[in-house]
Amino acid sequence: MLEANRYSVINIRRFLNSDNPKLGESRLLQVLSSFSCPRNPDVEHFLKKNSAEFTKKNQSVTYLVFDADSMVLAGYFTLALKPLTIRGETVSNTVKRKLLRVSELDESSDTYTMSAYLIAQLGKNYANAAEKKITGEELLVLAWNKIKEMQYLGGGMVTFLETENKEKLLSFYRNNRFSQFDTRQTTSETYESHELVQLLRLL
């Protein structure tokens, strides 16, 4: 159970849109410099190099999670709205019926296309033992609660994420009520292509 008021969740727009000299983008970059995630360099790279620009362009929004007592940066998550296509053969009939409420069905290909909430990034801060301030499950719950706020304001039903094909990661998400529905091969000019597992959870 997540303890109320244990964490402070701050949208980085509060920094980017502020005229307060104690905030602003320079202060944001200073805060982000305290983040370290050697277990997943991509998570650290995104936060420090891409999160601000992606938020400015409305491609996604990043939320910083601080321990409320010490105001240490414990972790972060990034949310986005993305088009998603799900093949009918990969989900149960119960899920199909629910997807029909919010998607367009292409009967010829048996695919359901919709707008969905994407948990694009989820990462704990391993600098100075900050990772002890929060568990992965608590961080995911904070992201999920934010998505529920978005759903209350704008509707929708489907949340998904993509993760590496590693049993420890897959077990973590399965234990938090996400179900695998497909895989995707990455395409990048910089990095070697690899497989990501796609998982969904219905609101």
PDB file of C-alpha atoms in Angstrom:
ATOM      1  CA  MET A   1       0.000   0.000   0.000  1.00  0.00           C
ATOM      2  CA  LEU A   2       1.367   3.396  -1.020  1.00  0.00           C
ATOM      3  CA  GLU A   3       1.531   5.787   1.933  1.00  0.00           C
ATOM      4  CA  ALA A   4      -0.295   9.056   1.317  1.00  0.00           C
ATOM      5  CA  ASN A   5       1.909  12.147   1.226  1.00  0.00           C
ATOM      6  CA  ARG A   6       5.111  10.099   1.316  1.00  0.00           C
ATOM      7  CA  TYR A   7       6.144  11.389  -2.107  1.00  0.00           C
ATOM      8  CA  SER A   8       5.944  14.660  -3.974  1.00  0.00           C
ATOM      9  CA  VAL A   9       5.242  14.171  -7.687  1.00  0.00           C
ATOM     10  CA  ILE A  10       6.165  17.203  -9.787  1.00  0.00           C
ATOM     11  CA  ASN A  11       5.438  17.751 -13.469  1.00  0.00           C
ATOM     12  CA  ILE A  12       8.596  19.231 -15.025  1.00  0.00           C
ATOM     13  CA  ARG A  13       6.418  21.877 -16.706  1.00  0.00           C
ATOM     14  CA  ARG A  14       6.516  23.597 -13.308  1.00  0.00           C
ATOM     15  CA  PHE A  15      10.181  24.245 -13.970  1.00  0.00           C
ATOM     16  CA  LEU A  16       9.947  24.899 -17.707  1.00  0.00           C
ATOM     17  CA  ASN A  17       7.007  27.325 -17.485  1.00  0.00           C
ATOM     18  CA  SER A  18       8.197  29.243 -14.450  1.00  0.00           C
ATOM     19  CA  ASP A  19       9.483  32.831 -14.286  1.00  0.00           C
ATOM     20  CA  ASN A  20      10.707  32.163 -10.768  1.00  0.00           C
ATOM     21  CA  PRO A  21      14.529  32.356 -10.791  1.00  0.00           C
ATOM     22  CA  LYS A  22      14.586  29.537  -8.250  1.00  0.00           C
ATOM     23  CA  LEU A  23      12.927  27.295 -10.816  1.00  0.00           C
ATOM     24  CA  GLY A  24      13.338  27.583 -14.610  1.00  0.00           C
ATOM     25  CA  GLU A  25      15.092  25.215 -16.976  1.00  0.00           C
ATOM     26  CA  SER A  26      18.554  25.773 -15.497  1.00  0.00           C
ATOM     27  CA  ARG A  27      17.287  24.684 -12.090  1.00  0.00           C
ATOM     28  CA  LEU A  28      15.617  21.664 -13.690  1.00  0.00           C
ATOM     29  CA  LEU A  29      18.870  20.589 -15.315  1.00  0.00           C
ATOM     30  CA  GLN A  30      20.588  20.966 -11.967  1.00  0.00           C
ATOM     31  CA  VAL A  31      18.005  18.657 -10.354  1.00  0.00           C
ATOM     32  CA  LEU A  32      18.307  16.131 -13.175  1.00  0.00           C
ATOM     33  CA  SER A  33      22.087  16.047 -12.807  1.00  0.00           C
ATOM     34  CA  SER A  34      21.581  14.294  -9.459  1.00  0.00           C
ATOM     35  CA  PHE A  35      19.979  11.292 -11.178  1.00  0.00           C
ATOM     36  CA  SER A  36      21.958   8.138 -11.873  1.00  0.00           C
ATOM     37  CA  CYS A  37      20.728   4.791 -13.177  1.00  0.00           C
ATOM     38  CA  PRO A  38      23.675   2.535 -14.042  1.00  0.00           C
ATOM     39  CA  ARG A  39      21.324  -0.446 -14.333  1.00  0.00           C
ATOM     40  CA  ASN A  40      19.650   1.164 -17.334  1.00  0.00           C
ATOM     41  CA  PRO A  41      21.681   3.928 -19.031  1.00  0.00           C
ATOM     42  CA  ASP A  42      18.835   4.609 -21.486  1.00  0.00           C
ATOM     43  CA  VAL A  43      16.586   5.671 -18.599  1.00  0.00           C
ATOM     44  CA  GLU A  44      19.235   8.098 -17.356  1.00  0.00           C
ATOM     45  CA  HIS A  45      19.987   9.409 -20.858  1.00  0.00           C
ATOM     46  CA  PHE A  46      16.325  10.116 -21.582  1.00  0.00           C
ATOM     47  CA  LEU A  47      15.814  12.065 -18.371  1.00  0.00           C
ATOM     48  CA  LYS A  48      18.904  14.221 -18.743  1.00  0.00           C
ATOM     49  CA  LYS A  49      18.952  14.704 -22.529  1.00  0.00           C
ATOM     50  CA  ASN A  50      15.394  14.338 -23.834  1.00  0.00           C
ATOM     51  CA  SER A  51      12.749  14.801 -21.149  1.00  0.00           C
ATOM     52  CA  ALA A  52      12.665  18.602 -21.258  1.00  0.00           C
ATOM     53  CA  GLU A  53      12.500  18.846 -25.065  1.00  0.00           C
ATOM     54  CA  PHE A  54       9.876  16.108 -25.324  1.00  0.00           C
ATOM     55  CA  THR A  55       7.756  17.931 -22.741  1.00  0.00           C
ATOM     56  CA  LYS A  56       8.127  21.269 -24.533  1.00  0.00           C
ATOM     57  CA  LYS A  57       6.964  19.636 -27.774  1.00  0.00           C
ATOM     58  CA  ASN A  58       4.067  17.859 -26.029  1.00  0.00           C
ATOM     59  CA  GLN A  59       5.419  14.479 -27.122  1.00  0.00           C
ATOM     60  CA  SER A  60       5.377  13.284 -23.528  1.00  0.00           C
ATOM     61  CA  VAL A  61       5.431  14.645 -19.994  1.00  0.00           C
ATOM     62  CA  THR A  62       7.956  13.685 -17.329  1.00  0.00           C
ATOM     63  CA  TYR A  63       7.165  13.650 -13.621  1.00  0.00           C
ATOM     64  CA  LEU A  64       9.859  13.819 -10.951  1.00  0.00           C
ATOM     65  CA  VAL A  65       9.244  11.886  -7.740  1.00  0.00           C
ATOM     66  CA  PHE A  66      10.784  13.310  -4.581  1.00  0.00           C
ATOM     67  CA  ASP A  67      10.877  11.808  -1.118  1.00  0.00           C
ATOM     68  CA  ALA A  68       8.598  14.193   0.775  1.00  0.00           C
ATOM     69  CA  ASP A  69      10.725  14.294   3.915  1.00  0.00           C
ATOM     70  CA  SER A  70      14.182  14.840   2.425  1.00  0.00           C
ATOM     71  CA  MET A  71      13.127  16.161  -1.035  1.00  0.00           C
ATOM     72  CA  VAL A  72      15.695  13.797  -2.534  1.00  0.00           C
ATOM     73  CA  LEU A  73      14.957  12.866  -6.160  1.00  0.00           C
ATOM     74  CA  ALA A  74      13.927   9.225  -5.783  1.00  0.00           C
ATOM     75  CA  GLY A  75      12.829   8.478  -9.335  1.00  0.00           C
ATOM     76  CA  TYR A  76      10.765   9.597 -12.280  1.00  0.00           C
ATOM     77  CA  PHE A  77       8.248   8.443 -14.837  1.00  0.00           C
ATOM     78  CA  THR A  78       7.248   9.696 -18.277  1.00  0.00           C
ATOM     79  CA  LEU A  79       3.751   9.452 -19.738  1.00  0.00           C
ATOM     80  CA  ALA A  80       2.504   9.938 -23.281  1.00  0.00           C
ATOM     81  CA  LEU A  81      -0.562   9.438 -25.461  1.00  0.00           C
ATOM     82  CA  LYS A  82       0.145   7.108 -28.363  1.00  0.00           C
ATOM     83  CA  PRO A  83      -1.773   5.316 -31.103  1.00  0.00           C
ATOM     84  CA  LEU A  84      -1.835   1.590 -30.424  1.00  0.00           C
ATOM     85  CA  THR A  85      -2.882  -1.349 -32.566  1.00  0.00           C
ATOM     86  CA  ILE A  86      -3.627  -4.679 -30.897  1.00  0.00           C
ATOM     87  CA  ARG A  87      -4.045  -7.926 -32.797  1.00  0.00           C
ATOM     88  CA  GLY A  88      -7.176  -9.737 -31.700  1.00  0.00           C
ATOM     89  CA  GLU A  89      -5.430 -13.099 -31.548  1.00  0.00           C
ATOM     90  CA  THR A  90      -3.180 -11.831 -28.731  1.00  0.00           C
ATOM     91  CA  VAL A  91      -5.919 -10.986 -26.197  1.00  0.00           C
ATOM     92  CA  SER A  92      -8.904 -12.715 -24.621  1.00  0.00           C
ATOM     93  CA  ASN A  93     -12.499 -12.286 -25.763  1.00  0.00           C
ATOM     94  CA  THR A  94     -13.195 -10.317 -22.576  1.00  0.00           C
ATOM     95  CA  VAL A  95     -10.431  -7.831 -23.422  1.00  0.00           C
ATOM     96  CA  LYS A  96     -11.673  -7.621 -27.024  1.00  0.00           C
ATOM     97  CA  ARG A  97     -15.150  -6.618 -25.846  1.00  0.00           C
ATOM     98  CA  LYS A  98     -13.673  -3.879 -23.677  1.00  0.00           C
ATOM     99  CA  LEU A  99     -11.387  -2.662 -26.461  1.00  0.00           C
ATOM    100  CA  LEU A 100     -14.391  -2.272 -28.765  1.00  0.00           C
ATOM    101  CA  ARG A 101     -15.621   0.590 -26.572  1.00  0.00           C
ATOM    102  CA  VAL A 102     -12.573   2.745 -27.309  1.00  0.00           C
ATOM    103  CA  SER A 103     -11.108   1.432 -30.575  1.00  0.00           C
ATOM    104  CA  GLU A 104     -11.714   1.014 -34.276  1.00  0.00           C
ATOM    105  CA  LEU A 105     -11.971  -2.630 -35.331  1.00  0.00           C
ATOM    106  CA  ASP A 106     -10.574  -3.704 -38.678  1.00  0.00           C
ATOM    107  CA  GLU A 107     -12.425  -6.976 -39.168  1.00  0.00           C
ATOM    108  CA  SER A 108     -10.313  -8.025 -42.157  1.00  0.00           C
ATOM    109  CA  SER A 109      -7.129  -8.033 -40.096  1.00  0.00           C
ATOM    110  CA  ASP A 110      -8.767  -8.508 -36.674  1.00  0.00           C
ATOM    111  CA  THR A 111      -6.949  -5.501 -35.237  1.00  0.00           C
ATOM    112  CA  TYR A 112      -8.088  -2.888 -32.745  1.00  0.00           C
ATOM    113  CA  THR A 113      -6.648   0.636 -33.085  1.00  0.00           C
ATOM    114  CA  MET A 114      -7.007   3.266 -30.390  1.00  0.00           C
ATOM    115  CA  SER A 115      -5.327   6.044 -28.424  1.00  0.00           C
ATOM    116  CA  ALA A 116      -3.660   4.674 -25.315  1.00  0.00           C
ATOM    117  CA  TYR A 117      -1.661   5.879 -22.358  1.00  0.00           C
ATOM    118  CA  LEU A 118       1.987   4.898 -22.571  1.00  0.00           C
ATOM    119  CA  ILE A 119       4.274   4.604 -19.573  1.00  0.00           C
ATOM    120  CA  ALA A 120       7.279   5.557 -21.646  1.00  0.00           C
ATOM    121  CA  GLN A 121       9.902   5.677 -18.899  1.00  0.00           C
ATOM    122  CA  LEU A 122      10.119   4.458 -15.328  1.00  0.00           C
ATOM    123  CA  GLY A 123      13.330   4.789 -13.373  1.00  0.00           C
ATOM    124  CA  LYS A 124      14.753   4.905  -9.849  1.00  0.00           C
ATOM    125  CA  ASN A 125      17.631   7.140  -8.848  1.00  0.00           C
ATOM    126  CA  TYR A 126      20.657   5.132  -7.675  1.00  0.00           C
ATOM    127  CA  ALA A 127      22.778   8.149  -6.713  1.00  0.00           C
ATOM    128  CA  ASN A 128      23.667   8.356  -3.023  1.00  0.00           C
ATOM    129  CA  ALA A 129      21.383   5.427  -2.132  1.00  0.00           C
ATOM    130  CA  ALA A 130      18.275   7.361  -3.222  1.00  0.00           C
ATOM    131  CA  GLU A 131      16.831   4.090  -4.585  1.00  0.00           C
ATOM    132  CA  LYS A 132      16.125   3.098  -0.975  1.00  0.00           C
ATOM    133  CA  LYS A 133      13.585   5.918  -0.783  1.00  0.00           C
ATOM    134  CA  ILE A 134      11.130   4.175  -3.118  1.00  0.00           C
ATOM    135  CA  THR A 135      10.369   0.730  -4.501  1.00  0.00           C
ATOM    136  CA  GLY A 136       9.732  -0.034  -8.151  1.00  0.00           C
ATOM    137  CA  GLU A 137       6.164  -0.964  -7.298  1.00  0.00           C
ATOM    138  CA  GLU A 138       5.570   2.361  -5.533  1.00  0.00           C
ATOM    139  CA  LEU A 139       6.958   4.237  -8.519  1.00  0.00           C
ATOM    140  CA  LEU A 140       4.648   2.322 -10.854  1.00  0.00           C
ATOM    141  CA  VAL A 141       1.658   3.028  -8.594  1.00  0.00           C
ATOM    142  CA  LEU A 142       2.417   6.761  -8.741  1.00  0.00           C
ATOM    143  CA  ALA A 143       2.491   6.595 -12.547  1.00  0.00           C
ATOM    144  CA  TRP A 144      -0.741   4.597 -12.572  1.00  0.00           C
ATOM    145  CA  ASN A 145      -2.449   7.097 -10.270  1.00  0.00           C
ATOM    146  CA  LYS A 146      -1.473   9.932 -12.610  1.00  0.00           C
ATOM    147  CA  ILE A 147      -2.937   8.015 -15.557  1.00  0.00           C
ATOM    148  CA  LYS A 148      -6.184   7.553 -13.629  1.00  0.00           C
ATOM    149  CA  GLU A 149      -6.330  11.342 -13.177  1.00  0.00           C
ATOM    150  CA  MET A 150      -5.870  11.751 -16.935  1.00  0.00           C
ATOM    151  CA  GLN A 151      -8.599   9.187 -17.620  1.00  0.00           C
ATOM    152  CA  TYR A 152     -10.983  11.042 -15.282  1.00  0.00           C
ATOM    153  CA  LEU A 153     -10.461  14.217 -17.321  1.00  0.00           C
ATOM    154  CA  GLY A 154     -10.361  12.763 -20.809  1.00  0.00           C
ATOM    155  CA  GLY A 155     -11.552   9.166 -20.886  1.00  0.00           C
ATOM    156  CA  GLY A 156      -9.745   6.206 -22.365  1.00  0.00           C
ATOM    157  CA  MET A 157      -9.187   2.722 -21.067  1.00  0.00           C
ATOM    158  CA  VAL A 158      -5.878   1.239 -22.213  1.00  0.00           C
ATOM    159  CA  THR A 159      -2.427   1.703 -20.704  1.00  0.00           C
ATOM    160  CA  PHE A 160       0.612  -0.016 -22.159  1.00  0.00           C
ATOM    161  CA  LEU A 161       4.363  -0.139 -21.813  1.00  0.00           C
ATOM    162  CA  GLU A 162       7.320  -1.797 -23.467  1.00  0.00           C
ATOM    163  CA  THR A 163      10.170  -3.536 -21.712  1.00  0.00           C
ATOM    164  CA  GLU A 164      13.174  -5.702 -22.446  1.00  0.00           C
ATOM    165  CA  ASN A 165      12.577  -9.423 -22.734  1.00  0.00           C
ATOM    166  CA  LYS A 166      13.977 -10.263 -19.304  1.00  0.00           C
ATOM    167  CA  GLU A 167      12.089 -12.500 -16.907  1.00  0.00           C
ATOM    168  CA  LYS A 168      12.728 -10.292 -13.864  1.00  0.00           C
ATOM    169  CA  LEU A 169      11.173  -7.279 -15.618  1.00  0.00           C
ATOM    170  CA  LEU A 170       8.293  -9.288 -17.058  1.00  0.00           C
ATOM    171  CA  SER A 171       7.511 -10.808 -13.647  1.00  0.00           C
ATOM    172  CA  PHE A 172       7.520  -7.350 -12.082  1.00  0.00           C
ATOM    173  CA  TYR A 173       4.934  -6.032 -14.533  1.00  0.00           C
ATOM    174  CA  ARG A 174       2.839  -9.211 -14.459  1.00  0.00           C
ATOM    175  CA  ASN A 175       2.727  -8.946 -10.662  1.00  0.00           C
ATOM    176  CA  ASN A 176       1.380  -5.416 -11.153  1.00  0.00           C
ATOM    177  CA  ARG A 177      -1.501  -6.551 -13.395  1.00  0.00           C
ATOM    178  CA  PHE A 178       0.055  -5.932 -16.807  1.00  0.00           C
ATOM    179  CA  SER A 179      -0.395  -8.642 -19.441  1.00  0.00           C
ATOM    180  CA  GLN A 180       1.773  -9.298 -22.464  1.00  0.00           C
ATOM    181  CA  PHE A 181       0.002  -8.838 -25.778  1.00  0.00           C
ATOM    182  CA  ASP A 182       2.772  -8.599 -28.358  1.00  0.00           C
ATOM    183  CA  THR A 183       6.425  -7.889 -29.114  1.00  0.00           C
ATOM    184  CA  ARG A 184       8.070  -5.183 -31.184  1.00  0.00           C
ATOM    185  CA  GLN A 185      11.432  -4.931 -32.884  1.00  0.00           C
ATOM    186  CA  THR A 186      13.165  -1.608 -32.304  1.00  0.00           C
ATOM    187  CA  THR A 187      14.512   0.446 -35.199  1.00  0.00           C
ATOM    188  CA  SER A 188      17.310   2.915 -34.584  1.00  0.00           C
ATOM    189  CA  GLU A 189      20.199   4.366 -36.536  1.00  0.00           C
ATOM    190  CA  THR A 190      22.200   4.583 -33.328  1.00  0.00           C
ATOM    191  CA  TYR A 191      21.485   1.347 -31.491  1.00  0.00           C
ATOM    192  CA  GLU A 192      21.327  -2.264 -32.611  1.00  0.00           C
ATOM    193  CA  SER A 193      17.800  -3.537 -33.148  1.00  0.00           C
ATOM    194  CA  HIS A 194      16.368  -5.628 -30.314  1.00  0.00           C
ATOM    195  CA  GLU A 195      13.033  -7.032 -29.192  1.00  0.00           C
ATOM    196  CA  LEU A 196      10.726  -5.292 -26.748  1.00  0.00           C
ATOM    197  CA  VAL A 197       7.825  -6.996 -25.017  1.00  0.00           C
ATOM    198  CA  GLN A 198       4.562  -5.026 -25.027  1.00  0.00           C
ATOM    199  CA  LEU A 199       2.233  -5.266 -22.032  1.00  0.00           C
ATOM    200  CA  LEU A 200      -1.155  -3.696 -21.343  1.00  0.00           C
ATOM    201  CA  ARG A 201      -3.456  -3.015 -18.441  1.00  0.00           C
ATOM    202  CA  LEU A 202      -7.035  -1.805 -18.697  1.00  0.00           C
ATOM    203  CA  LEU A 203      -8.259   1.062 -16.525  1.00  0.00           C
TER     204      LEU A 203
END
